Coordinates of N, CA, C and O in Angstrom, one line a residue:
M2 N 89.3 104.8 93.1 CA 88.0 105.2 93.4 C 87.1 105.4 92.9 O 87.1 106.7 92.3
H3 N 86.0 105.2 92.3 CA 84.9 105.6 91.7 C 83.9 106.2 92.1 O 83.6 105.7 93.2
L4 N 83.5 107.5 91.8 CA 82.4 108.4 92.8 C 81.6 108.8 91.4 O 82.2 109.0 90.3
R5 N 80.4 109.3 91.9 CA 79.1 109.2 91.0 C 78.3 110.5 91.6 O 78.3 110.6 93.5
F6 N 78.7 111.8 91.2 CA 77.8 113.0 91.8 C 76.2 113.1 91.4 O 76.0 112.9 90.5
E7 N 75.4 113.7 92.2 CA 74.6 114.3 91.7 C 74.4 115.4 91.3 O 74.7 116.5 92.5
L8 N 74.5 116.1 90.1 CA 74.5 117.1 89.8 C 73.1 117.7 89.2 O 72.6 116.6 88.8
P9 N 72.8 119.0 88.9 CA 72.0 119.7 88.4 C 71.7 119.0 87.0 O 72.9 118.7 86.1
P10 N 70.9 119.1 85.6 CA 71.2 118.2 84.6 C 71.9 119.1 84.0 O 72.6 118.7 83.0
H11 N 72.3 120.5 84.0 CA 73.2 121.5 82.9 C 73.9 122.2 84.0 O 73.8 123.2 84.4
P12 N 74.7 121.4 84.5 CA 75.6 122.0 85.4 C 76.7 123.4 85.1 O 76.9 123.3 84.3
A13 N 76.5 124.2 85.9 CA 77.4 125.1 85.1 C 78.8 124.8 85.7 O 79.5 124.2 86.1
A14 N 79.8 125.9 84.8 CA 81.1 125.5 84.4 C 82.2 125.6 85.7 O 82.7 125.0 86.1
E15 N 81.6 126.4 86.4 CA 82.1 127.1 87.9 C 81.6 125.7 89.1 O 82.2 125.6 89.8
L16 N 80.8 125.6 88.9 CA 80.2 124.0 89.9 C 81.5 123.5 89.7 O 81.9 122.3 90.3
L17 N 81.7 122.9 88.5 CA 82.6 121.5 87.8 C 84.1 122.3 88.4 O 84.7 120.7 88.7
Q18 N 84.1 123.1 88.2 CA 85.8 123.2 88.4 C 85.6 123.3 89.7 O 87.2 123.0 90.3
D19 N 84.8 123.7 91.0 CA 84.6 124.0 92.2 C 84.8 121.8 92.7 O 85.8 121.7 93.6
L20 N 84.1 121.4 91.7 CA 83.9 120.0 92.1 C 86.1 119.2 92.1 O 86.3 118.6 92.6
R21 N 86.0 119.7 90.6 CA 87.4 119.2 90.5 C 88.4 119.6 91.5 O 89.3 119.0 91.9
H22 N 88.2 121.2 91.9 CA 89.1 121.6 92.4 C 89.2 120.6 94.5 O 90.1 120.3 94.7
L23 N 87.6 120.4 94.6 CA 88.2 119.5 95.6 C 88.3 118.4 95.9 O 89.0 118.1 96.9
L24 N 88.5 117.4 94.5 CA 89.1 116.3 94.3 C 90.7 116.6 94.6 O 91.2 115.5 95.2
E25 N 91.0 117.6 93.9 CA 92.6 117.4 93.5 C 93.0 117.9 95.3 O 94.6 117.7 95.5
E26 N 92.1 118.6 96.2 CA 92.4 118.7 97.2 C 92.7 117.4 98.3 O 93.6 117.5 99.1
V27 N 92.1 116.6 97.7 CA 92.5 115.2 98.3 C 93.2 114.2 98.1 O 94.2 113.6 98.6
T28 N 93.3 114.3 96.2 CA 94.6 113.2 95.5 C 94.9 114.2 94.3 O 94.1 114.6 93.7
P29 N 96.3 114.5 94.2 CA 96.4 115.0 92.7 C 95.9 113.9 91.4 O 95.5 114.8 90.2
H30 N 95.5 112.7 92.3 CA 95.1 112.0 90.6 C 93.9 111.5 90.5 O 93.5 111.0 90.8
V31 N 93.2 112.9 90.0 CA 91.4 112.7 89.2 C 91.4 112.7 87.9 O 91.9 113.5 87.4
Q32 N 90.5 111.7 87.3 CA 90.1 111.6 86.0 C 88.6 111.7 86.3 O 87.9 111.4 86.5
I33 N 88.4 112.8 85.2 CA 86.6 112.8 85.5 C 86.2 112.3 84.3 O 86.8 112.9 82.9
L34 N 85.2 111.6 84.2 CA 85.1 110.8 83.1 C 83.8 111.5 82.3 O 84.0 111.1 80.8
E35 N 82.8 111.6 83.4 CA 81.9 112.9 82.8 C 81.5 113.8 83.5 O 82.0 113.8 84.5
P36 N 80.7 114.6 83.6 CA 80.5 115.3 84.7 C 80.3 115.0 85.9 O 80.5 115.9 87.2
D37 N 79.1 114.1 85.6 CA 79.0 113.5 86.8 C 79.6 112.3 87.4 O 79.2 111.6 88.3
H38 N 80.7 112.1 87.0 CA 81.4 110.6 87.2 C 82.7 111.0 87.1 O 83.8 111.8 86.6
A39 N 84.0 110.3 88.3 CA 85.2 110.7 88.5 C 85.6 109.2 88.9 O 85.2 108.7 90.1
V40 N 87.2 109.0 89.0 CA 88.1 108.2 89.4 C 88.9 108.8 89.9 O 89.9 109.7 89.1
L41 N 89.2 108.2 91.0 CA 90.4 109.0 91.8 C 91.9 107.9 92.2 O 90.9 106.7 92.5
D42 N 92.9 107.9 91.8 CA 93.8 107.5 92.7 C 94.3 107.5 94.2 O 95.0 108.9 94.0
V43 N 93.8 107.1 94.7 CA 94.4 107.2 96.6 C 94.9 107.0 97.1 O 95.1 107.0 98.5
T44 N 96.0 105.9 96.1 CA 96.8 105.2 97.1 C 97.9 106.2 97.8 O 98.2 105.6 99.0
G45 N 97.9 106.9 97.6 CA 99.0 108.1 98.2 C 98.2 109.2 99.3 O 98.8 108.9 100.5
A46 N 97.1 108.8 98.8 CA 96.5 110.0 99.6 C 96.0 109.1 101.4 O 95.8 109.8 102.4
L47 N 96.0 108.2 101.1 CA 95.4 107.1 102.4 C 96.5 107.2 103.5 O 96.1 107.9 104.5
R48 N 97.9 106.8 102.9 CA 99.1 107.4 104.0 C 98.8 108.7 104.5 O 99.2 109.0 105.9
F49 N 98.8 109.9 103.4 CA 99.0 111.5 103.8 C 97.9 111.3 104.5 O 97.8 111.9 105.5
W50 N 96.5 111.2 104.7 CA 95.6 111.9 105.7 C 95.2 110.9 106.4 O 94.6 111.0 107.7
N51 N 95.6 109.4 106.7 CA 95.9 108.5 107.9 C 95.0 107.9 108.4 O 94.1 108.2 109.2
R52 N 93.8 107.7 106.7 CA 92.6 107.1 106.9 C 92.6 105.9 105.9 O 93.5 105.6 104.7
T53 N 91.5 104.7 105.8 CA 91.0 104.1 105.2 C 90.8 104.6 104.1 O 90.3 105.6 104.0
A54 N 90.2 103.7 102.9 CA 89.6 103.9 101.6 C 88.2 104.5 101.6 O 88.0 105.5 101.1
A55 N 87.7 104.1 102.8 CA 86.0 104.3 103.5 C 86.0 105.5 103.7 O 85.0 106.2 103.4
Q56 N 87.1 105.5 104.8 CA 87.0 106.8 105.8 C 87.4 108.3 104.5 O 86.9 109.4 104.4
T57 N 88.2 107.7 103.5 CA 89.0 108.9 102.7 C 87.4 109.1 101.6 O 86.8 110.1 101.2
A58 N 87.1 108.0 101.1 CA 85.5 108.6 100.5 C 84.6 109.2 101.3 O 84.0 110.1 100.6
R59 N 84.3 109.1 102.6 CA 83.9 109.9 103.5 C 83.9 111.2 103.1 O 83.3 111.9 103.6
L60 N 85.0 111.5 103.5 CA 85.6 112.8 103.7 C 85.2 113.5 102.7 O 85.3 114.6 102.5
I61 N 85.5 112.9 101.3 CA 84.8 113.9 99.7 C 83.5 114.2 100.1 O 83.4 114.9 99.7
Q62 N 82.8 112.7 100.1 CA 81.7 113.2 100.3 C 81.1 114.1 101.2 O 80.5 115.1 100.8
L63 N 81.4 114.5 102.4 CA 81.4 115.6 103.2 C 81.7 116.8 102.8 O 80.9 117.7 103.3
R64 N 82.8 116.8 102.4 CA 83.0 118.1 102.2 C 82.7 118.1 100.8 O 82.5 119.8 100.6
A65 N 82.0 117.5 99.7 CA 81.3 118.0 98.5 C 80.1 118.4 98.9 O 79.4 120.1 98.8
V66 N 79.3 117.9 100.0 CA 78.0 118.0 100.7 C 78.1 119.8 100.8 O 77.2 120.8 101.0
S67 N 79.1 119.9 101.9 CA 79.2 120.7 102.8 C 80.2 122.4 102.1 O 79.0 123.5 102.3
L68 N 80.7 121.9 101.2 CA 81.4 123.3 100.4 C 80.8 124.0 99.0 O 80.4 124.5 98.7
I69 N 80.3 122.6 98.4 CA 79.7 122.7 96.9 C 78.1 122.3 96.8 O 77.5 122.4 95.7
A70 N 77.3 122.1 98.4 CA 76.4 121.3 98.0 C 76.0 120.3 96.8 O 75.0 120.3 96.3
V71 N 76.7 119.5 96.7 CA 76.6 118.3 95.6 C 77.0 116.9 96.6 O 77.9 116.8 97.0
T72 N 75.8 116.0 96.5 CA 75.9 114.8 96.8 C 77.0 113.7 96.2 O 77.0 113.7 95.0
A73 N 77.8 112.9 96.7 CA 78.8 112.0 96.4 C 78.1 110.7 96.6 O 78.0 110.5 97.6
R74 N 78.5 109.8 95.5 CA 78.1 108.5 96.0 C 79.4 107.3 95.5 O 80.0 107.5 94.3
R75 N 79.3 106.6 96.0 CA 80.5 105.7 95.5 C 80.0 104.2 94.5 O 78.6 104.2 95.3
S76 N 80.9 103.6 93.9 CA 80.2 103.0 92.8 C 79.7 101.8 93.7 O 81.0 101.5 94.6
P77 N 79.1 100.9 93.2 CA 79.2 99.5 94.3 C 80.6 98.7 93.9 O 81.1 98.5 94.7
E78 N 81.0 98.6 93.0 CA 82.5 97.9 92.7 C 83.5 98.7 93.3 O 84.3 97.6 93.7
W79 N 83.3 99.4 93.6 CA 84.5 100.4 94.0 C 85.0 99.5 95.4 O 86.0 99.4 96.2
K80 N 83.8 99.4 96.1 CA 84.1 98.6 97.7 C 85.4 97.4 97.3 O 86.0 97.1 98.7
T81 N 85.1 96.7 96.5 CA 86.0 95.3 96.8 C 87.4 96.4 96.7 O 88.0 94.9 96.9
V82 N 87.2 96.5 95.5 CA 88.7 97.2 95.2 C 89.3 97.7 96.1 O 90.5 97.5 96.4
C83 N 88.7 99.0 96.8 CA 89.2 99.3 97.9 C 89.7 98.7 99.2 O 90.6 98.6 99.5
A84 N 88.9 97.6 99.7 CA 88.8 96.7 100.9 C 90.2 96.0 99.9 O 90.9 95.5 101.2
H85 N 90.3 95.4 98.8 CA 91.6 94.4 98.2 C 92.7 95.5 98.5 O 93.9 95.3 99.0
R86 N 92.9 97.0 98.0 CA 93.8 97.8 98.2 C 94.6 98.4 99.5 O 95.4 98.1 100.0
S87 N 93.8 97.9 100.4 CA 93.5 98.7 102.0 C 94.5 97.3 102.4 O 95.1 97.6 103.4
C88 N 94.0 96.0 102.4 CA 94.5 95.0 102.7 C 95.8 94.9 102.3 O 96.8 94.7 102.8
E89 N 95.8 95.2 101.2 CA 97.4 95.0 100.4 C 98.3 96.1 100.5 O 99.6 96.6 101.3
S90 N 97.7 97.3 101.2 CA 98.4 98.1 101.4 C 98.8 98.5 103.3 O 100.3 98.3 103.6
S91 N 98.6 97.5 103.4 CA 98.3 97.4 105.0 C 99.5 96.1 105.2 O 100.5 96.3 106.2
K92 N 99.4 95.3 104.5 CA 100.3 94.2 104.6 C 101.6 94.6 104.2 O 103.0 94.4 104.5
N93 N 101.9 95.3 103.0 CA 103.2 96.6 102.8 C 103.5 97.2 104.1 O 105.1 97.3 104.1
A94 N 102.8 98.0 104.2 CA 103.3 98.7 105.3 C 103.9 97.7 106.3 O 105.0 98.3 107.3
R95 N 103.3 97.4 107.0 CA 104.0 96.1 107.7 C 105.2 95.6 107.4 O 106.3 95.4 108.1
S96 N 105.0 95.1 106.1 CA 106.4 94.6 105.8 C 107.9 95.1 105.4 O 109.2 94.9 105.4
T97 N 107.7 97.0 105.2 CA 108.3 97.5 105.2 C 108.5 98.8 106.1 O 109.1 99.7 106.1
S98 N 107.8 98.1 107.4 CA 108.0 99.1 108.4 C 109.0 99.4 109.0 O 109.5 100.0 110.0
G99 N 110.2 98.4 108.8 CA 111.6 98.5 109.7 C 112.3 97.9 108.5 O 112.4 97.7 107.6
P100 N 114.0 98.3 109.2 CA 115.2 97.8 108.3 C 114.8 96.3 108.1 O 114.2 95.8 108.6
A101 N 115.4 95.8 106.6 CA 115.1 94.8 106.0 C 116.4 93.5 107.2 O 117.5 94.3 107.2
A102 N 115.9 92.8 107.7 CA 116.9 91.7 108.1 C 117.8 91.3 107.4 O 117.4 90.8 106.2
R103 N 119.1 91.5 107.3 CA 119.6 90.6 106.5 C 120.2 89.8 107.1 O 120.2 88.8 108.0
P104 N 120.4 88.3 105.9 CA 121.1 87.1 106.5 C 122.2 87.0 106.8 O 123.5 87.9 106.3
S105 N 122.0 86.3 108.4 CA 124.0 86.3 108.8 C 125.1 85.2 108.2 O 124.4 84.2 107.4
R106 N 126.0 85.9 108.6 CA 127.0 85.2 107.7 C 128.0 84.0 108.9 O 128.0 84.3 110.0
V107 N 128.1 83.0 108.4 CA 128.3 81.8 109.7 C 130.1 81.9 109.1 O 130.9 82.1 108.0

């Protein structure tokens, strides 16, 4: 998931630490590319939070604005990637939801 944050021109180090901590509360897989841009791997977080990728992004947006007064926006290409991953995740969940059927011996 690609997120961009609207930060002041020269953000304080404390604000950046708060932002990183907020993201790591959702998923431990966080990479800050620039002070205002982050990439998150939310693959495991989707199941933990019991949300879709879009709902997880909205959760991050709401937490960022309410806890540290920072607006977060998703990158446009993120929607396509997340939609594809959500479909793959739901297919995998359906195919692995029960015990594997064994071929019967005759």
